[in-house]
Coordinates of C-alpha atoms and ligand atoms in Angstrom, one line a residue:
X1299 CA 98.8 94.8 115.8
X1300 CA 101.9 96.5 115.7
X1301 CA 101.9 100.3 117.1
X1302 CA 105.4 100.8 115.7
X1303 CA 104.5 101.4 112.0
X1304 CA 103.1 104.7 112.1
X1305 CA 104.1 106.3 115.6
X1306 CA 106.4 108.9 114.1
X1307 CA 103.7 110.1 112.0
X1308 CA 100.8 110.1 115.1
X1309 CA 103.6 111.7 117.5
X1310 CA 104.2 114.6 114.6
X1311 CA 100.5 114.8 114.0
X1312 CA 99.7 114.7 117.9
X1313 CA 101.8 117.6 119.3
X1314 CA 101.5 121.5 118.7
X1315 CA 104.6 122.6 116.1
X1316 CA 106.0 124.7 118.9
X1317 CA 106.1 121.2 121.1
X1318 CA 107.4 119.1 118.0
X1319 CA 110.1 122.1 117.8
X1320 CA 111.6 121.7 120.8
X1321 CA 111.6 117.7 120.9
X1322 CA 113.0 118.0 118.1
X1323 CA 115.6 120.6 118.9
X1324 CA 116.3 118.2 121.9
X1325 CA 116.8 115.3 119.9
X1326 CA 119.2 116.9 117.7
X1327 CA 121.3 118.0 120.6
X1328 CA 121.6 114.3 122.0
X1329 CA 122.6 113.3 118.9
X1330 CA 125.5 115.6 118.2
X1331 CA 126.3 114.7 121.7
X1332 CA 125.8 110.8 121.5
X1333 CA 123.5 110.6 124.1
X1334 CA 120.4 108.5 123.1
X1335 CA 116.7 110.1 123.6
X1336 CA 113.6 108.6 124.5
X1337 CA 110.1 109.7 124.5
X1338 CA 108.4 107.8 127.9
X1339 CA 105.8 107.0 129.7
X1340 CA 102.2 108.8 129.7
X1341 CA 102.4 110.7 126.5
X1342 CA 102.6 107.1 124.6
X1343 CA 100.0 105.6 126.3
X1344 CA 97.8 108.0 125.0
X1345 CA 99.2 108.5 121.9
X1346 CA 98.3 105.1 121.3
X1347 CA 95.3 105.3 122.8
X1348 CA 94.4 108.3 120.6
X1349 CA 94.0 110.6 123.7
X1350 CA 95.6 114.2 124.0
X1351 CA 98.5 114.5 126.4
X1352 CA 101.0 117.4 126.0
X1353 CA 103.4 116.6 129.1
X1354 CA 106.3 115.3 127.5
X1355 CA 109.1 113.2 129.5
X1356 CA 112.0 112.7 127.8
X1357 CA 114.7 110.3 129.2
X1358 CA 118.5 110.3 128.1
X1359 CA 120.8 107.4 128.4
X1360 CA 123.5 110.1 129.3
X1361 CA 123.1 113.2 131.3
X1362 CA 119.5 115.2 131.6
X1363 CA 121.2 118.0 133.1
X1364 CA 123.9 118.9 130.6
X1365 CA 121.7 118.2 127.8
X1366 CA 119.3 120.6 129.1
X1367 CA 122.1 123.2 130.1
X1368 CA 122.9 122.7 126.2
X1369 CA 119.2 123.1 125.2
X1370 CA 118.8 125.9 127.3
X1371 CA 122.2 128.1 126.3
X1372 CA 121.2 127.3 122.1
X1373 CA 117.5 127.9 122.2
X1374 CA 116.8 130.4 124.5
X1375 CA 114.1 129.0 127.0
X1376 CA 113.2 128.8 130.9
X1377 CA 115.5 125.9 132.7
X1378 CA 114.1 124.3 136.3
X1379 CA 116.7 121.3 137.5
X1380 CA 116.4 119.2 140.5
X1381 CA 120.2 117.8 140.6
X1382 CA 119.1 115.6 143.5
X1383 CA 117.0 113.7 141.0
X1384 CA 118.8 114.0 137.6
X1385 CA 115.8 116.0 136.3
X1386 CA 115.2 118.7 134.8
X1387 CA 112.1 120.9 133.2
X1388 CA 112.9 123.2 130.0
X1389 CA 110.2 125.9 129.0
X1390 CA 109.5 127.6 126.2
X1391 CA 106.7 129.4 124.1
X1392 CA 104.7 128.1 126.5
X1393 CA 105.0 124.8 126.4
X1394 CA 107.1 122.4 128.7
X1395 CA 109.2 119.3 128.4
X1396 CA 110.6 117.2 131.5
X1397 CA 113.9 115.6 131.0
X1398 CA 115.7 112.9 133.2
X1399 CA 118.6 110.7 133.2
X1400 CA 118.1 106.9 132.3
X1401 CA 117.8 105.8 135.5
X1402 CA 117.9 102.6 137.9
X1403 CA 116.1 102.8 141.4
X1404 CA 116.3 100.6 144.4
X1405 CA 113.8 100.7 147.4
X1406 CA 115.3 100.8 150.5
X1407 CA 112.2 100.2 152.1
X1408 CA 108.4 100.2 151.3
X1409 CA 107.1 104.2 150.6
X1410 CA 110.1 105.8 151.0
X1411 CA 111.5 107.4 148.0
X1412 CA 114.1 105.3 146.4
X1413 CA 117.8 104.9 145.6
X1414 CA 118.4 106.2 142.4
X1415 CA 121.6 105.3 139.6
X1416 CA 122.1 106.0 136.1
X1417 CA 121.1 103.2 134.1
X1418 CA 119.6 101.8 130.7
X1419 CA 116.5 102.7 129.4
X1420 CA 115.3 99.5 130.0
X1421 CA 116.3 99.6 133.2
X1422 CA 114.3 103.2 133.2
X1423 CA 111.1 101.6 132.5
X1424 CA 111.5 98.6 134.7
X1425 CA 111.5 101.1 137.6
X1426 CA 107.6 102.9 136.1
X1427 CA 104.5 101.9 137.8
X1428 CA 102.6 99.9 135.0
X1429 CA 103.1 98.3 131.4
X1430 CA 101.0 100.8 129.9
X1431 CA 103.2 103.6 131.6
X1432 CA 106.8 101.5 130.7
X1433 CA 106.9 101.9 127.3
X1434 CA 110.0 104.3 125.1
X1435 CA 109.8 105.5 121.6
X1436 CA 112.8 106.6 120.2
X1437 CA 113.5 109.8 118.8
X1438 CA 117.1 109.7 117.2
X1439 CA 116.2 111.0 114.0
X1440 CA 117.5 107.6 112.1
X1441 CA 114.8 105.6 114.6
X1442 CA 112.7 108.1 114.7
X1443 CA 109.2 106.5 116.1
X1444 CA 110.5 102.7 117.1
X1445 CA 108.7 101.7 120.3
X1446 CA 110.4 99.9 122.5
X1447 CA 107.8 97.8 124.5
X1448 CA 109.8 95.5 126.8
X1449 CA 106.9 94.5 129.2
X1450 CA 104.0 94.3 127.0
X1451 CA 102.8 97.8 127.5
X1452 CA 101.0 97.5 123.9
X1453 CA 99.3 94.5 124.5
X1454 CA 98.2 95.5 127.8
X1455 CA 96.8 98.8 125.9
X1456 CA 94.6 96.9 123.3
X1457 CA 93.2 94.3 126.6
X1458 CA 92.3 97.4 128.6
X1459 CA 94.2 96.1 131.7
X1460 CA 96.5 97.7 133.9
X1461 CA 99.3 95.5 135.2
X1462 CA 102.8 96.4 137.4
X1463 CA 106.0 95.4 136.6
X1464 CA 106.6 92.7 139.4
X1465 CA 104.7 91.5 142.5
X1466 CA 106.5 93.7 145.0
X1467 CA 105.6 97.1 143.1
X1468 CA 102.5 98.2 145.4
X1469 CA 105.3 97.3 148.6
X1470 CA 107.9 99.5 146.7
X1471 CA 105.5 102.4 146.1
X1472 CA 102.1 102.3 147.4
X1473 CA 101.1 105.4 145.5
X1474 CA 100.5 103.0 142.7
X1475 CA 97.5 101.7 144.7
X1476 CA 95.5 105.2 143.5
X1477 CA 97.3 105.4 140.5
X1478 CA 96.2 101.6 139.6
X1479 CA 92.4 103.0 140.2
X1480 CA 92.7 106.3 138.8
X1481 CA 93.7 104.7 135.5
X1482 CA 91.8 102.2 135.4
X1483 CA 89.0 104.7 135.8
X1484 CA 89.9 107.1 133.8
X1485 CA 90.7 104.8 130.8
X1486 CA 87.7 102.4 131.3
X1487 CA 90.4 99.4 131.8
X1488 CA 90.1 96.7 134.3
X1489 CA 93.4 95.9 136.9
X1490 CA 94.6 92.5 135.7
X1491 CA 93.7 89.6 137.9
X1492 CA 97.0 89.0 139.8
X1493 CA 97.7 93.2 140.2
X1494 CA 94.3 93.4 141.7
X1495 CA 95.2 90.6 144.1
X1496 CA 98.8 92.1 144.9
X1497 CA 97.1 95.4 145.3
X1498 CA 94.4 93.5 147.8
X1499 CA 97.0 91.9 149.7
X1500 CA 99.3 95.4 149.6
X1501 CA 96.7 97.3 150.1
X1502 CA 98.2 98.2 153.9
X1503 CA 101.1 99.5 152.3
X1504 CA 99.3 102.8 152.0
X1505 CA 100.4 103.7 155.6
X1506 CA 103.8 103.9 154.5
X1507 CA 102.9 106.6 152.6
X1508 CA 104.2 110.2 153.8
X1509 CA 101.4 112.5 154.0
X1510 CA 102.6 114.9 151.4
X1511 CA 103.0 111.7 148.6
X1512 CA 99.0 110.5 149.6
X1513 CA 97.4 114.0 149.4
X1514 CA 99.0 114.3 145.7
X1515 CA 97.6 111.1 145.0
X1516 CA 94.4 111.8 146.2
X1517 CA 94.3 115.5 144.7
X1518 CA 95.1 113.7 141.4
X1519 CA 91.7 111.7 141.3
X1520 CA 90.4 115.0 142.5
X1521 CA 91.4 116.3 139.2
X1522 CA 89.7 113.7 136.9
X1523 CA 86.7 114.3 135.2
X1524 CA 84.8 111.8 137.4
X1525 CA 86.5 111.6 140.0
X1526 CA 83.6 109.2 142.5
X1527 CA 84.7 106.6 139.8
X1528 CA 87.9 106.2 141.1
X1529 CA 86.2 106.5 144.9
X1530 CA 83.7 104.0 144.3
X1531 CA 86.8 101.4 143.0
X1532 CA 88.8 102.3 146.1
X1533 CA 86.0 101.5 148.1
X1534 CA 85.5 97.8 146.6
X1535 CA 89.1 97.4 146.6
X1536 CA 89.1 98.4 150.3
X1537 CA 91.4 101.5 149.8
X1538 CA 89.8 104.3 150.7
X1539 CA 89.5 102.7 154.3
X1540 CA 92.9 103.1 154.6
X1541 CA 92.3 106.8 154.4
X1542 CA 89.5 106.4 157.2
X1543 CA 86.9 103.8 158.1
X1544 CA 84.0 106.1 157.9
X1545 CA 84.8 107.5 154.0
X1546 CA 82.3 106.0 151.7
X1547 CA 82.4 105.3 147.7
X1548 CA 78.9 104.9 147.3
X1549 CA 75.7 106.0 145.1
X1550 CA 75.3 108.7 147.5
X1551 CA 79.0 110.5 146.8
X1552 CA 78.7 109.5 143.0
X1553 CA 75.0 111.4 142.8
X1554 CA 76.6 114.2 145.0
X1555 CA 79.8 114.7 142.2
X1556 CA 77.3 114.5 139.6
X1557 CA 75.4 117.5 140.7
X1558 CA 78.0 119.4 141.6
X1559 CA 78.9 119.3 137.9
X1560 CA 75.6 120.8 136.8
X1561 CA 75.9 123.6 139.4
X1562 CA 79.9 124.6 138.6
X1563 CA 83.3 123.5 137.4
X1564 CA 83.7 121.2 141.0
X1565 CA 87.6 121.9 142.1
X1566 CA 89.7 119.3 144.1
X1567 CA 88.9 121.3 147.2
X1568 CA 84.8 120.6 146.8
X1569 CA 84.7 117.5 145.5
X1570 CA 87.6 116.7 148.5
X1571 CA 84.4 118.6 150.9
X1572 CA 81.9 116.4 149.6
X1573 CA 84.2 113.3 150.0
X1574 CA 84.8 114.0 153.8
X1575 CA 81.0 115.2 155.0
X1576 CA 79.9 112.3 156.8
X1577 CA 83.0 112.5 159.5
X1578 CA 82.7 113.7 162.5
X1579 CA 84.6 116.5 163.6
X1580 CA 87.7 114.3 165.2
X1581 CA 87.7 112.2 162.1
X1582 CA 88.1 115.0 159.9
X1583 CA 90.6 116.1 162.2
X1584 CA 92.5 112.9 161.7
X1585 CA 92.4 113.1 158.1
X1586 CA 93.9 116.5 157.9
X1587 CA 96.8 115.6 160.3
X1588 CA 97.3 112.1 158.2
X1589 CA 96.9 114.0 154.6
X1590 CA 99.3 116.9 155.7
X1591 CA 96.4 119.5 154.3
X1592 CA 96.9 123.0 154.8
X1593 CA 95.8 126.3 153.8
X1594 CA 92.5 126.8 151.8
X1595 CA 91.8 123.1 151.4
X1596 CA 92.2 122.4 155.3
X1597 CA 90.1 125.6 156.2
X1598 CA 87.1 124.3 153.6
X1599 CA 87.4 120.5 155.0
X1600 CA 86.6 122.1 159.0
X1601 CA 84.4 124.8 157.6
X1602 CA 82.2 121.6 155.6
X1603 CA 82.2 119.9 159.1
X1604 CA 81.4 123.1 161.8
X1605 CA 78.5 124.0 158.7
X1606 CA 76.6 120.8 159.1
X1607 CA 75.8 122.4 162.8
X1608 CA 74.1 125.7 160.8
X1609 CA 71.6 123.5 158.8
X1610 CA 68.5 123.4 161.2
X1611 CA 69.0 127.4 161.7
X1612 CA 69.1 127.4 157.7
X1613 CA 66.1 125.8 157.1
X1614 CA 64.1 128.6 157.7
X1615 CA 62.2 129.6 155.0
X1616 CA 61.3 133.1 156.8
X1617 CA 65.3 133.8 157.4
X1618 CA 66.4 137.3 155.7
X1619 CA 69.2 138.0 153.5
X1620 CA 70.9 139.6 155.8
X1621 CA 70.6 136.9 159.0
X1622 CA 71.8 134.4 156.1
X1623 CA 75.0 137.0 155.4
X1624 CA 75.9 136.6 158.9
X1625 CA 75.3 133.3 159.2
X1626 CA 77.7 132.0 156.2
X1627 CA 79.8 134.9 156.2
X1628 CA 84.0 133.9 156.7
X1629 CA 82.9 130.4 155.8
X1630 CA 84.5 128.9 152.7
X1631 CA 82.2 129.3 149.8
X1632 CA 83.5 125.7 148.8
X1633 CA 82.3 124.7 152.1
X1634 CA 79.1 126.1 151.7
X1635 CA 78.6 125.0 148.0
X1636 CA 79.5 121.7 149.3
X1637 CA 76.6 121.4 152.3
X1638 CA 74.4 122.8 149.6
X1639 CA 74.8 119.7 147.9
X1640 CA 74.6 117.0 150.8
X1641 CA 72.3 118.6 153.1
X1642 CA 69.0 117.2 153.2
X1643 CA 67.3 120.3 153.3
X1644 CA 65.8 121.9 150.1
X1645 CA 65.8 124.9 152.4
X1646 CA 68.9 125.2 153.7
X1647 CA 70.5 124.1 150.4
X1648 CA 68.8 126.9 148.7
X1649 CA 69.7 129.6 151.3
X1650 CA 73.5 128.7 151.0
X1651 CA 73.1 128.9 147.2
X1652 CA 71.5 132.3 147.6
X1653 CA 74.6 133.2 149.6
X1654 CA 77.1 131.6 147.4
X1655 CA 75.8 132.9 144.4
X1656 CA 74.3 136.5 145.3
X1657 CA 74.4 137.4 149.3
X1658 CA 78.3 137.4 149.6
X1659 CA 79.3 139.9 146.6
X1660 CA 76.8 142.4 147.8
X1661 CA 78.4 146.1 148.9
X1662 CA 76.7 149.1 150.1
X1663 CA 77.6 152.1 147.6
X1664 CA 78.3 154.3 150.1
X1665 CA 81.8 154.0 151.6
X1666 CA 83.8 155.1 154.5
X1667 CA 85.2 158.3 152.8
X1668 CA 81.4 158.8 152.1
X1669 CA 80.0 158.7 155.2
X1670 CA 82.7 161.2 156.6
X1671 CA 81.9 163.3 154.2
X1672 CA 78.4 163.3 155.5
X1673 CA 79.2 164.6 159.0
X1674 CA 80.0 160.8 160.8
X1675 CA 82.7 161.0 163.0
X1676 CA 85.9 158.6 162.4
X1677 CA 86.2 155.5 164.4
X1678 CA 84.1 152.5 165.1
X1679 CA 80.9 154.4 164.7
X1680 CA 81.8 154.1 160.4
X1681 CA 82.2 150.7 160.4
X1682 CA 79.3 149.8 162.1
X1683 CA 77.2 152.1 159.8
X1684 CA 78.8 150.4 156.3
X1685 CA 77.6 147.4 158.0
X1686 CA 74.1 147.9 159.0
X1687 CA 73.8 149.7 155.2
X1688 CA 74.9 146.2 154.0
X1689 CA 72.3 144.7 155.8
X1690 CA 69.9 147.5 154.6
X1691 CA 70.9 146.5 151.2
X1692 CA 70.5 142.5 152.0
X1693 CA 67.1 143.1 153.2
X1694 CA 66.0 144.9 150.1
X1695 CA 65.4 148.1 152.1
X1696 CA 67.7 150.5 150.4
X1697 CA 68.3 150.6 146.4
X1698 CA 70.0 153.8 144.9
X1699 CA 72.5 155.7 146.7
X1700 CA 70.1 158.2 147.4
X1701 CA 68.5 155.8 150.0
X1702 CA 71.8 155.2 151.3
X1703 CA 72.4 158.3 152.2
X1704 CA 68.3 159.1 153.4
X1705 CA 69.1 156.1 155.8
X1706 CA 72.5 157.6 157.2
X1707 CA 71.1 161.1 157.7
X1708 CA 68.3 159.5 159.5
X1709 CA 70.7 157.6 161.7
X1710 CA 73.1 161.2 162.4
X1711 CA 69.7 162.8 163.2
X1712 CA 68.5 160.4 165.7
X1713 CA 72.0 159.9 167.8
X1714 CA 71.6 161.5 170.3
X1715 CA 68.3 159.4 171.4
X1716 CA 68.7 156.2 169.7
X1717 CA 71.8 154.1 168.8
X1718 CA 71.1 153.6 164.8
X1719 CA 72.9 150.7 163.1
Ligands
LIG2085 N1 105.6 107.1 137.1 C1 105.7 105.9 137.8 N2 105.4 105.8 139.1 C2 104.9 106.9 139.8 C3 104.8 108.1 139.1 C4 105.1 108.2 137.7 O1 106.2 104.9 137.2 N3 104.6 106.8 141.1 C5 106.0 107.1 135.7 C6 105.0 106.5 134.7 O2 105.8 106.0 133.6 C7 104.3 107.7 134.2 C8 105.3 108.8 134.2 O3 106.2 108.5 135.3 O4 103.7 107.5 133.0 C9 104.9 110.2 134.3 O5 104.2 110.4 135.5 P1 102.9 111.3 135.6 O6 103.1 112.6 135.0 O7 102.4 111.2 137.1 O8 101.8 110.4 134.9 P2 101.2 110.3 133.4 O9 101.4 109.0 132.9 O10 101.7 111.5 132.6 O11 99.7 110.4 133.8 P3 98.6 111.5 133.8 O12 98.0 111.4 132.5 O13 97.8 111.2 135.0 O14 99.4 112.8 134.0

């Protein structure tokens, strides 16, 4: 079967007008300035594939930049270059195109990033990960929609199998070791016999990997919509080792993913806490160093370990709100969504829930400026009142404000004797 017949039509049908616009406005441009352009990579694999994709790469066999620049300075637009790369991003009515320079790379050495020259567009797609990512379609207006398929991109499209360029790709750039997975999970494809071999053989590789390049990768199967897929592959395929001996793609993670589903819209950062709960602490450790996490994701990965510790003390069925408040409280809520789902206490699991879901948004109505008003005196003294109200309020002990404020005259009346809150 030949794709090229009707691809103009399916690309015009595919994208948004506003989208088509600006390709379109792009394409013009090249041509005035005889620079060929070149639809690549993701967007026609799944426009052949009949899937929606909206980021749309455009290579030039000329200069990114300057057509860009052009684009820019005609149509109005947001412009983001990266000179170092030849790239550039062009936005406008909210949508986004990615432009580059045909380009020829060369690997210095395995995992680095590599050498990069202007070249063909052949020589573009020689340098992509796999034949279903390495096809072109023209977009001159006289060629409008002719695919150029050099490595059998097409083919490997209709046989479901994803298959690199040459046997030294997973050396050059071990990121396509989870890419290979993630689309073949994602697209329901198998890796072609020799690839999978390559990638078995290469599958050390990964350690060349900088920490920044591996996290993407990983946040990328994150991202999918079932992301233990990809985990359960990378087991078999004895990848996710690589990560850490003691990760595990099994029925237990997949059953885990599956339930977080039903409970929320999962993020990278819980399905990442899930992924990681049966290391230890110095394990997790390790991964955080090796993945280069930070911020919110690295805070949730500890909190998921340290919370594994709380579980006996949470399986309590006679524990009160408010012991369960200070309990969870300045853990992150993925965290504690996240031991919900693997602990192996209904109890527990249903206390953080009650947190999550309820416990951690409750206030007291009174505030500070409140309780001054009623005759408290300014310091520490407030803050320990707002609390113990909190509590109050946990506990079910106080509803309207008017119990609020029955509780705090009760405390002012009684300091003298007894410390209240
Ligand atoms: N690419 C590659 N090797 C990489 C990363 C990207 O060859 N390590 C190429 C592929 O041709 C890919 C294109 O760059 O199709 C765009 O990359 P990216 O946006 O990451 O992938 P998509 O194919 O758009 O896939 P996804 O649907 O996951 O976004």
């Amino acid at each position: 079967m030949s794709y090229s017949v009707n691809i103009a039509s399916q690309l015009e049908k595919s994208l948004p007008d506003e989208l088509l616009a600006l390709v379109r406005a792009a394409a013009d441009l090249a041509k005035a300035y005889g620079q060929r352009l070149y639809l690549v990579g993701g967007s026609i694999r799944d426009l052949l594939l009949g899937r929606r994709n909206l980021d749309i790469d455009l290579v030039v066999e000329g200069d990114a930049l300057e057509l860009a620049h052009l684009l820019t300075k005609i149509y109005g637009g947001d412009l983001i270059i990266h000179p170092r790369f030849g790239t550039a991003k062009f936005r406008k009515a909210g949508f986004a195109i990615d432009l580059a320079t045909a380009r020829l790379e060369t690997y210095k050495r395995p995992g680095a990033l590599p050498k990069v020259v202007p070249g063909s567009i052949r020589d573009d797609l020689f340098r992509r990960d796999f034949t279903i990512n390495a096809m072109a379609v023209r977009l001159d207006p006289e060629n409008l929609g002719e695919l150029l398929d050099p490595y059998g991109g097409s083919d490997d499209l209709e046989k479901g199998l994803i298959r690199i360029l040459y046997p030294n790709s997973f050396i050059d750039d071990a990121t396509r070791i989870l890419r290979a997975i993630r689309y073949e999970q994602r697209l329901g494809f198998h890796l072609e016999p020799s690839t999978e071999k390559l990638l078995r053989r290469d599958v050390t590789m990964m350690d060349t990997l900088s920490g920044d390049r591996l996290r993407h990768e990983i946040e990328l199967i994150l991202m999918e919509v079932r992301p233990e897929k990809a985990f359960l592959r990378s087991e078999e395929l004895g990848v996710l080792r690589m990560l850490n001996p003691s990760l595990r793609g099994d029925g237990w993670l997949a059953e885990r993913f599956e339930q977080a589903r039903q409970l929320t819209k999962p993020d990278a950062t819980l399905y990442l806490s899930l992924l990681i709960y049966q290391l230890s602490e110095e394990e997790n450790e390790g991964l955080i160093q090796r993945l280069k996490v930070s911020g919110k994701m690295a805070k949730t990965m500890r909190d998921t370990i340290r919370l594994k510790e709380e579980i006996p003390t949470l399986a309590d069925t006679s524990l009160s709100p408010s012991s369960i408040y200070r309990l969870l409280e300045g853990y992150s809520p993925q965290a504690i969504l996240a031991t919900s789902l693997a602990s192996p206490s209904p109890i527990a699991s249903s206390n953080l829930i009650i947190y999550v879901n309820k416990l951690r948004y409750m206030r007291p109505i009174l505030n500070g400026e409140a309780l001054k008003k009623m005759g408290v005196v300014e310091g520490p003294r407030i803050g320990e009142m707002l609390r113990a109200l909190l509590d109050a309020r946990l506990d079910g002990r106080v509803e309207t404000k008017g119990d609020e404020e029955a509780l705090v005259r009760g405390w002012l009346k009684g300091q003298a004797s007894s410390s209240p809150p």
